[in-house]
CSV table of C-alpha atoms in Angstrom, one decimal:
chain,number,residue,atom,x,y,z
A,106,MET,CA,-34.4,27.6,11.0
A,107,LYS,CA,-33.0,24.8,8.8
A,108,ASP,CA,-29.4,25.9,9.5
A,109,PHE,CA,-30.1,25.9,13.2
A,110,ILE,CA,-31.4,22.4,13.1
A,111,LYS,CA,-28.4,21.3,11.0
A,112,LEU,CA,-26.1,22.8,13.6
A,113,LEU,CA,-27.9,21.0,16.4
A,114,ILE,CA,-27.5,17.7,14.6
A,115,PHE,CA,-23.9,18.6,13.9
A,116,TRP,CA,-23.1,19.1,17.6
A,117,ALA,CA,-25.0,16.0,18.5
A,118,CYS,CA,-22.8,14.0,16.1
A,119,ARG,CA,-19.6,15.4,17.5
A,120,ALA,CA,-20.7,14.5,21.0
A,121,PHE,CA,-21.5,10.9,19.8
A,122,PHE,CA,-18.1,10.3,18.4
A,123,CYS,CA,-16.5,10.8,21.9
A,124,ILE,CA,-17.5,7.2,22.6
A,125,PHE,CA,-14.7,6.0,20.3
A,126,ASN,CA,-12.1,7.7,22.6
A,127,ILE,CA,-12.1,4.5,24.7
A,128,PHE,CA,-10.2,2.7,21.9
A,129,PRO,CA,-6.5,3.4,21.4
A,130,ILE,CA,-5.2,5.0,18.2
A,131,LYS,CA,-3.3,2.6,16.0
A,132,LYS,CA,-0.4,4.7,14.7
A,133,ASN,CA,0.1,2.8,11.4
A,134,ARG,CA,-3.5,2.6,10.4
A,135,ILE,CA,-4.5,4.8,7.5
A,136,THR,CA,-8.2,5.4,6.6
A,137,PHE,CA,-8.9,6.6,3.1
A,138,VAL,CA,-12.2,8.3,2.0
A,139,SER,CA,-12.8,9.6,-1.5
A,140,TYR,CA,-15.8,11.7,-2.4
A,141,LYS,CA,-17.6,10.9,0.9
A,142,GLY,CA,-17.3,7.2,0.3
A,143,ALA,CA,-18.8,7.3,-3.2
A,144,GLN,CA,-15.7,6.1,-5.1
A,145,TYR,CA,-12.4,4.2,-5.0
A,146,SER,CA,-10.6,7.0,-6.9
A,147,CYS,CA,-8.6,10.3,-7.0
A,148,ASN,CA,-5.7,11.2,-4.7
A,149,PRO,CA,-6.6,8.8,-1.9
A,150,LYS,CA,-6.5,5.9,-4.3
A,151,ALA,CA,-3.2,7.0,-5.7
A,152,VAL,CA,-1.6,7.2,-2.2
A,153,SER,CA,-3.2,4.0,-1.1
A,154,GLU,CA,-1.9,2.0,-4.0
A,155,TYR,CA,1.6,3.4,-3.6
A,156,ILE,CA,1.6,2.5,0.1
A,157,LEU,CA,0.5,-1.0,-0.6
A,158,GLN,CA,3.1,-1.5,-3.3
A,159,HIS,CA,6.1,0.1,-1.6
A,160,CYS,CA,5.6,0.0,2.1
A,161,GLY,CA,2.5,-2.1,2.8
A,162,ASP,CA,4.2,-4.1,5.6
A,163,GLN,CA,4.4,-0.9,7.6
A,164,PHE,CA,0.8,0.2,7.3
A,165,GLU,CA,-2.7,-1.1,7.7
A,166,VAL,CA,-5.0,0.4,5.0
A,167,VAL,CA,-8.7,1.0,5.5
A,168,TRP,CA,-11.1,2.1,2.8
A,169,GLY,CA,-14.6,3.4,3.5
A,170,LEU,CA,-16.9,2.9,0.6
A,171,ASP,CA,-20.7,3.2,0.2
A,172,ASP,CA,-20.5,0.0,-1.7
A,173,PRO,CA,-17.5,-2.0,-0.7
A,174,SER,CA,-17.9,-4.3,-3.7
A,175,THR,CA,-16.7,-1.4,-5.9
A,176,TYR,CA,-13.2,-1.6,-4.5
A,177,ASP,CA,-11.0,-3.0,-7.3
A,178,GLY,CA,-7.6,-2.2,-5.8
A,179,ILE,CA,-4.9,-4.3,-4.2
A,180,LYS,CA,-6.3,-7.0,-1.9
A,181,ASN,CA,-4.2,-8.5,0.8
A,182,GLY,CA,-4.0,-8.9,4.6
A,183,ASN,CA,-3.1,-5.3,5.1
A,184,VAL,CA,-6.3,-3.9,3.5
A,185,THR,CA,-9.7,-3.6,5.1
A,186,VAL,CA,-12.7,-2.4,3.0
A,187,VAL,CA,-15.7,-1.4,5.0
A,188,LYS,CA,-19.1,0.2,4.4
A,189,HIS,CA,-18.8,3.9,4.7
A,190,GLY,CA,-20.9,5.3,7.5
A,191,SER,CA,-21.2,2.0,9.4
A,192,MET,CA,-20.2,1.7,13.1
A,193,LYS,CA,-17.2,-0.4,12.1
A,194,PHE,CA,-16.1,2.3,9.7
A,195,TYR,CA,-16.3,5.0,12.4
A,196,LYS,CA,-14.4,2.9,14.9
A,197,LEU,CA,-11.6,2.3,12.4
A,198,LEU,CA,-11.7,6.0,11.4
A,199,CYS,CA,-11.5,7.2,15.0
A,200,THR,CA,-8.6,4.9,15.8
A,201,SER,CA,-6.5,5.6,12.7
A,202,GLY,CA,-3.2,7.3,13.0
A,203,PHE,CA,-3.7,8.9,9.6
A,204,ILE,CA,-6.7,10.0,7.6
A,205,ILE,CA,-6.6,10.9,4.0
A,206,THR,CA,-9.5,12.4,2.2
A,207,ASN,CA,-10.3,14.6,-0.9
A,208,VAL,CA,-13.4,16.4,0.5
A,209,ASP,CA,-14.2,18.4,3.7
A,210,TYR,CA,-17.2,16.5,4.9
A,211,LEU,CA,-15.7,14.9,8.1
A,212,SER,CA,-16.3,18.0,10.2
A,213,TYR,CA,-19.0,16.2,12.3
A,214,VAL,CA,-16.3,13.7,13.5
A,215,ARG,CA,-14.5,14.7,16.7
A,216,PHE,CA,-11.0,13.8,15.8
A,217,ARG,CA,-8.4,13.1,18.5
A,218,LYS,CA,-5.0,14.4,19.4
A,219,GLY,CA,-2.5,11.9,17.8
A,220,GLN,CA,-4.4,11.6,14.5
A,221,TYR,CA,-2.9,13.2,11.5
A,222,ILE,CA,-5.4,14.4,8.8
A,223,ILE,CA,-4.2,15.1,5.2
A,224,GLN,CA,-6.5,16.9,2.9
A,225,THR,CA,-5.7,16.3,-0.8
A,226,TRP,CA,-8.8,18.0,-2.3
A,227,HIS,CA,-9.9,16.9,-5.8
A,228,GLY,CA,-8.7,19.5,-8.2
A,229,GLY,CA,-5.5,21.5,-9.0
A,230,GLY,CA,-4.7,24.7,-10.7
A,231,SER,CA,-6.7,27.9,-10.1
A,232,TYR,CA,-9.8,28.1,-12.2
A,233,LYS,CA,-13.5,28.2,-11.0
A,234,LYS,CA,-13.9,29.5,-7.5
A,235,VAL,CA,-14.7,27.1,-4.6
A,236,GLY,CA,-15.2,27.4,-0.8
A,237,THR,CA,-15.9,30.8,0.7
A,238,GLN,CA,-15.2,32.4,-2.7
A,239,THR,CA,-18.2,30.7,-4.2
A,240,LYS,CA,-21.2,33.0,-4.7
A,241,ASN,CA,-24.2,32.5,-2.4
A,242,ILE,CA,-22.4,30.0,-0.1
A,243,ASN,CA,-24.8,29.2,2.8
A,244,TYR,CA,-24.0,29.6,6.5
A,245,PHE,CA,-24.0,25.9,7.4
A,246,THR,CA,-21.7,24.9,4.6
A,247,ALA,CA,-19.2,27.6,5.5
A,248,LYS,CA,-19.4,26.7,9.2
A,249,ARG,CA,-19.0,23.0,8.5
A,250,ARG,CA,-15.9,23.6,6.3
A,251,SER,CA,-14.3,25.8,8.9
A,252,TYR,CA,-14.5,23.1,11.5
A,253,PHE,CA,-12.9,20.5,9.2
A,254,ASN,CA,-10.2,22.9,8.0
A,255,ALA,CA,-9.4,23.9,11.5
A,256,ARG,CA,-8.7,20.2,12.4
A,257,THR,CA,-6.9,19.3,9.2
A,258,ASP,CA,-3.1,18.9,9.8
A,259,ALA,CA,-1.8,19.2,6.3
A,260,PHE,CA,-3.2,20.3,2.9
A,261,ILE,CA,-1.5,19.0,-0.3
A,262,SER,CA,-0.9,21.7,-3.0
A,263,SER,CA,-0.4,21.4,-6.7
A,264,SER,CA,1.1,24.9,-7.2
A,265,GLN,CA,1.8,28.2,-5.6
A,266,LEU,CA,-1.3,29.6,-7.3
A,267,PHE,CA,-3.5,26.9,-5.9
A,268,THR,CA,-2.1,27.6,-2.4
A,269,ARG,CA,-2.8,31.3,-2.7
A,270,ASP,CA,-6.3,31.2,-4.3
A,271,THR,CA,-7.8,27.9,-3.0
A,272,ILE,CA,-6.1,26.7,0.1
A,273,GLN,CA,-5.5,30.0,1.8
A,274,GLY,CA,-7.9,32.2,-0.1
A,275,SER,CA,-11.1,30.1,-0.3
A,276,PHE,CA,-10.5,27.6,2.5
A,277,GLN,CA,-8.7,30.0,4.7
A,278,PHE,CA,-6.4,27.2,5.8
A,279,GLN,CA,-3.4,28.2,7.9
A,280,GLY,CA,-1.9,24.9,8.7
A,281,GLU,CA,0.9,22.9,7.1
A,282,ILE,CA,1.0,22.9,3.3
A,283,LEU,CA,2.6,20.0,1.5
A,284,ASN,CA,4.1,21.2,-1.8
A,285,PHE,CA,4.0,17.8,-3.3
A,286,GLY,CA,1.7,18.1,-6.4
A,287,MET,CA,-1.4,16.0,-6.6
A,288,PRO,CA,-0.8,12.3,-6.0
A,289,ARG,CA,-3.4,11.3,-8.6
A,290,ASN,CA,-1.2,13.1,-11.2
A,291,ASP,CA,1.8,10.9,-10.7
A,292,LEU,CA,0.3,8.5,-13.3
A,293,LEU,CA,0.5,11.2,-15.9
A,294,PHE,CA,4.3,11.4,-15.6
A,295,THR,CA,4.7,7.7,-16.5
A,296,GLU,CA,5.2,5.8,-19.7
A,297,ASN,CA,3.2,2.6,-19.2
A,298,PRO,CA,2.0,1.0,-22.5
A,299,GLN,CA,0.7,-2.1,-20.7
A,300,LYS,CA,-1.5,0.0,-18.4
A,301,ALA,CA,-2.8,2.1,-21.3
A,302,GLU,CA,-3.6,-1.1,-23.2
A,303,ALA,CA,-5.5,-2.5,-20.2
A,304,ILE,CA,-7.5,0.7,-19.8
A,305,ARG,CA,-8.4,0.7,-23.6
A,306,LYS,CA,-9.4,-3.0,-23.3
A,307,LYS,CA,-11.6,-2.2,-20.4
A,308,LEU,CA,-13.3,0.6,-22.3
A,309,GLY,CA,-13.6,-1.5,-25.5
A,310,ILE,CA,-11.4,0.9,-27.6
A,311,ALA,CA,-9.3,-0.5,-30.4
A,312,PRO,CA,-5.5,0.2,-30.3
A,313,GLU,CA,-5.6,2.1,-33.6
A,314,GLN,CA,-8.4,4.5,-32.5
A,315,HIS,CA,-7.7,8.0,-31.2
A,316,ILE,CA,-9.5,9.2,-28.0
A,317,LEU,CA,-11.2,12.5,-27.4
A,318,LEU,CA,-12.3,12.9,-23.8
A,319,TYR,CA,-15.1,15.4,-23.1
A,320,ALA,CA,-15.5,16.3,-19.4
A,321,PRO,CA,-17.6,19.4,-18.6
A,322,THR,CA,-17.9,20.5,-15.0
A,323,TYR,CA,-20.8,21.0,-12.6
A,324,ARG,CA,-23.4,23.6,-13.0
A,325,GLN,CA,-26.1,24.8,-10.6
A,326,VAL,CA,-28.5,25.3,-13.5
A,327,ILE,CA,-28.5,22.0,-15.4
A,328,LYS,CA,-29.4,22.5,-19.1
A,329,TYR,CA,-27.3,20.0,-21.1
A,330,THR,CA,-28.3,21.4,-24.5
A,331,ASP,CA,-26.4,24.6,-23.6
A,332,TYR,CA,-23.0,22.8,-24.0
A,333,GLU,CA,-23.7,19.9,-26.4
A,334,LEU,CA,-21.0,19.0,-28.8
A,335,ASP,CA,-21.5,18.8,-32.6
A,336,GLU,CA,-20.0,15.3,-32.6
A,337,ALA,CA,-19.9,14.8,-36.4
A,338,GLY,CA,-18.3,18.2,-37.0
A,339,LEU,CA,-15.9,17.5,-34.1
A,340,LYS,CA,-14.8,14.1,-35.5
A,341,GLU,CA,-14.2,15.6,-38.9
A,342,ALA,CA,-12.1,18.4,-37.5
A,343,LEU,CA,-10.0,16.0,-35.4
A,344,HIS,CA,-9.5,13.7,-38.4
A,345,LYS,CA,-8.4,16.6,-40.7
A,346,ARG,CA,-6.0,18.1,-38.1
A,347,PHE,CA,-4.6,14.9,-36.4
A,348,GLY,CA,-5.6,12.1,-38.7
A,349,GLY,CA,-7.0,8.7,-37.8
A,350,ASP,CA,-10.3,7.4,-36.5
A,351,TRP,CA,-11.7,9.1,-33.4
A,352,VAL,CA,-13.9,7.9,-30.5
A,353,ILE,CA,-15.5,10.4,-28.2
A,354,LEU,CA,-15.8,9.7,-24.5
A,355,TYR,CA,-18.3,11.7,-22.5
A,356,ARG,CA,-17.4,12.0,-18.8
A,357,LEU,CA,-20.2,14.1,-17.2
A,358,HIS,CA,-20.2,15.4,-13.6
A,359,PRO,CA,-22.2,13.1,-11.3
A,360,MET,CA,-24.7,15.9,-10.9
A,361,LEU,CA,-25.1,16.1,-14.7
A,362,LYS,CA,-24.9,12.5,-16.0
A,363,ASP,CA,-28.7,11.8,-15.6
A,364,THR,CA,-29.4,14.7,-17.9
A,365,PHE,CA,-27.7,12.9,-20.8
A,366,ASP,CA,-29.0,10.2,-23.2
A,367,ALA,CA,-25.9,8.6,-24.6
A,368,ALA,CA,-28.0,6.4,-27.0
A,369,SER,CA,-28.9,9.4,-29.1
A,370,HIS,CA,-25.3,10.5,-29.5
A,371,ASP,CA,-22.2,9.1,-31.3
A,372,VAL,CA,-20.2,8.8,-28.2
A,373,MET,CA,-19.2,6.4,-25.4
A,374,ASP,CA,-20.6,7.4,-22.0
A,375,VAL,CA,-17.9,6.9,-19.3
A,376,SER,CA,-19.6,9.0,-16.6
A,377,SER,CA,-19.7,6.0,-14.3
A,378,TYR,CA,-16.0,5.2,-14.8
A,379,ASN,CA,-14.5,5.8,-11.4
A,380,ASP,CA,-10.9,6.8,-12.2
A,381,MET,CA,-10.8,10.0,-14.2
A,382,GLN,CA,-7.0,9.9,-14.2
A,383,GLU,CA,-7.0,6.6,-16.2
A,384,LEU,CA,-9.2,8.4,-18.8
A,385,LEU,CA,-6.8,11.3,-19.0
A,386,PHE,CA,-3.9,8.9,-19.2
A,387,VAL,CA,-5.2,7.3,-22.5
A,388,ALA,CA,-6.9,10.4,-24.0
A,389,ASP,CA,-5.2,12.1,-27.0
A,390,VAL,CA,-7.2,15.3,-26.6
A,391,LEU,CA,-9.3,16.8,-23.8
A,392,ILE,CA,-12.3,19.1,-24.2
A,393,THR,CA,-13.6,20.6,-21.0
A,394,ASP,CA,-15.0,24.0,-19.9
A,395,TYR,CA,-14.0,25.1,-16.4
A,396,SER,CA,-13.0,21.8,-14.8
A,397,SER,CA,-9.6,21.5,-13.1
A,398,SER,CA,-9.0,18.4,-15.2
A,399,MET,CA,-7.4,20.9,-17.6
A,400,TRP,CA,-4.6,21.3,-15.0
A,401,ASP,CA,-4.1,17.5,-14.8
A,402,PHE,CA,-4.1,17.0,-18.5
A,403,SER,CA,-1.7,19.9,-19.2
A,404,LEU,CA,1.0,17.8,-17.5
A,405,THR,CA,0.9,15.5,-20.5
A,406,HIS,CA,1.3,18.5,-22.9
A,407,ARG,CA,-1.4,17.0,-25.1
A,408,PRO,CA,-4.0,19.4,-26.6
A,409,CYS,CA,-6.8,20.7,-24.3
A,410,PHE,CA,-9.7,22.8,-25.7
A,411,LEU,CA,-12.2,24.8,-23.6
A,412,PHE,CA,-15.7,24.6,-24.9
A,413,ALA,CA,-17.4,27.4,-23.1
A,414,THR,CA,-20.7,28.2,-24.6
A,415,ASP,CA,-22.1,29.5,-21.4
A,416,LEU,CA,-19.1,31.6,-20.3
A,417,SER,CA,-21.0,34.7,-19.4
A,418,SER,CA,-23.7,33.0,-17.3
A,419,TYR,CA,-21.1,30.7,-15.6
A,420,GLN,CA,-19.0,33.7,-14.6
A,421,ASN,CA,-22.1,35.2,-13.0
A,422,GLU,CA,-22.9,31.9,-11.3
A,423,ARG,CA,-19.5,30.8,-10.1
A,424,ASP,CA,-16.7,33.1,-11.5
A,425,PHE,CA,-13.0,32.4,-11.7
A,426,TYR,CA,-9.9,33.2,-9.7
A,427,THR,CA,-8.0,34.4,-12.8
A,428,ASP,CA,-9.0,35.6,-16.3
A,429,ILE,CA,-10.0,32.6,-18.5
A,430,HIS,CA,-8.2,34.2,-21.4
A,431,SER,CA,-4.9,34.0,-19.5
A,432,TRP,CA,-5.0,30.2,-19.4
A,433,PRO,CA,-2.9,28.4,-22.0
A,434,PHE,CA,-5.8,26.2,-23.2
A,435,ILE,CA,-7.6,26.9,-26.5
A,436,LEU,CA,-10.9,28.7,-25.9
A,437,ALA,CA,-14.0,28.3,-28.1
A,438,GLU,CA,-17.5,29.6,-27.3
A,439,SER,CA,-19.4,27.7,-30.0
A,440,ASN,CA,-19.2,24.4,-32.0
A,441,ALA,CA,-18.2,26.3,-35.1
A,442,GLU,CA,-15.4,28.1,-33.3
A,443,LEU,CA,-14.3,24.8,-31.7
A,444,SER,CA,-13.9,23.1,-35.1
A,445,GLU,CA,-12.0,26.1,-36.4
A,446,LYS,CA,-9.6,26.1,-33.4
A,447,ILE,CA,-8.9,22.4,-33.9
A,448,TYR,CA,-8.2,22.9,-37.6
A,449,SER,CA,-5.7,25.7,-36.8
A,450,PHE,CA,-4.1,24.1,-33.6
A,451,ASP,CA,-0.4,24.9,-33.3
A,452,ALA,CA,1.2,22.2,-31.2
A,453,GLU,CA,4.6,23.9,-30.8
A,454,SER,CA,3.0,27.2,-29.6
A,455,TYR,CA,0.6,25.4,-27.3
A,456,VAL,CA,3.3,23.3,-25.5
A,457,SER,CA,5.4,26.4,-25.1
A,458,ASP,CA,2.5,28.3,-23.5
A,459,VAL,CA,1.7,25.3,-21.2
A,460,ILE,CA,5.3,25.1,-20.0
A,461,ALA,CA,5.4,28.9,-19.3
A,462,TYR,CA,2.0,28.6,-17.5
A,463,HIS,CA,3.3,25.9,-15.2
A,464,LYS,CA,6.4,28.0,-14.4
A,465,ASP,CA,4.3,31.1,-13.7
A,466,SER,CA,1.8,29.1,-11.6
A,467,GLY,CA,4.7,27.8,-9.4
A,468,SER,CA,3.8,24.1,-10.2
A,469,PHE,CA,4.8,21.5,-7.6
A,470,GLU,CA,4.0,18.6,-9.9
A,471,THR,CA,6.9,16.3,-10.4
A,472,GLY,CA,5.3,12.8,-10.5
A,473,THR,CA,6.6,12.0,-7.0
A,474,ALA,CA,3.7,13.1,-4.8
A,475,CYS,CA,2.7,9.6,-3.6
A,476,GLN,CA,6.3,8.8,-2.6
A,477,LYS,CA,6.5,12.1,-0.6
A,478,VAL,CA,3.2,11.4,1.2
A,479,ALA,CA,4.4,7.9,2.1
A,480,GLN,CA,7.7,9.3,3.4
A,481,LEU,CA,5.9,11.9,5.5
A,482,MET,CA,3.8,9.2,7.2
A,483,GLN,CA,6.8,6.9,7.7
A,484,SER,CA,8.5,9.7,9.5
A,485,LYS,CA,5.6,10.0,12.0
A,486,LEU,CA,5.5,6.4,13.0
């Protein structure tokens, strides 16, 4: 019954959006939405900033945010920041020549012929299953996603493996695939000491300190203690293997961050820091479990460790596209094993494995994704 009511609401919304058809489409207007309006971040942010820096005079940029005051990007006459979900937002959305988003929530909007929708998604590689491959996906979610994917014009891919497993496999998308790499990862191909210094300053981290970023993924069953780090042991292992003084950043999934009390841990809680790529950019080491941030970070060739204390139960809950043991990242299933793997880390062997993994995955990452997206939109003006 609940799904039936949701579908009625869904169709009522689609009928409602027909009212905006009286307004003409503005071909050079681009509306960006990241995580349903929750953040100014991810792939939409990367494309937006490239557009404004390199061809801003050709485009009008619109950002829909739940809290417009959180927009901290480029501000000029070509940018309009509006409250996500407001009538003004929907009018601008429904009259935009281009729409760029990293989620599939816009299925209730009746998009028009002449609008070009680019889906960037918010993860690369091929790790935990998503979409129709997820266990116990409900009918309404599947139906909603099918409507949005059917209307999406182009889907950005990070690799041949991502195209096969996620875009075509999980999302069953049959439209145009842009083999550009993820726009948000362009940053990870750059050498920018000034930007790194600015990020460190914003975080309050001294130049001489080394950074470990811990970023576990979402779980349906939230029991933080199941994947809690031994911070003292970890710092000792990092110091013995890599030297220096280490600060640990905790970046928990939005669904998990309220389960964590940072005050009782020797860490810095950065769960509310919008831009994950900036954290990856300055991190010396990444520890995750099943998050696709491992794909992003692997582009830097810096060490990535998988702390997978609940591997068996997570496989039963979510499962993976490919065997976790085939990934090039260093796997540990306990704190003791994690410290041991850090002590014995072989950088040369690891980098060699990562390079081979990118080749085998058919990586499209070159650090030029934003430029390619901009050129595509310019060609359609």
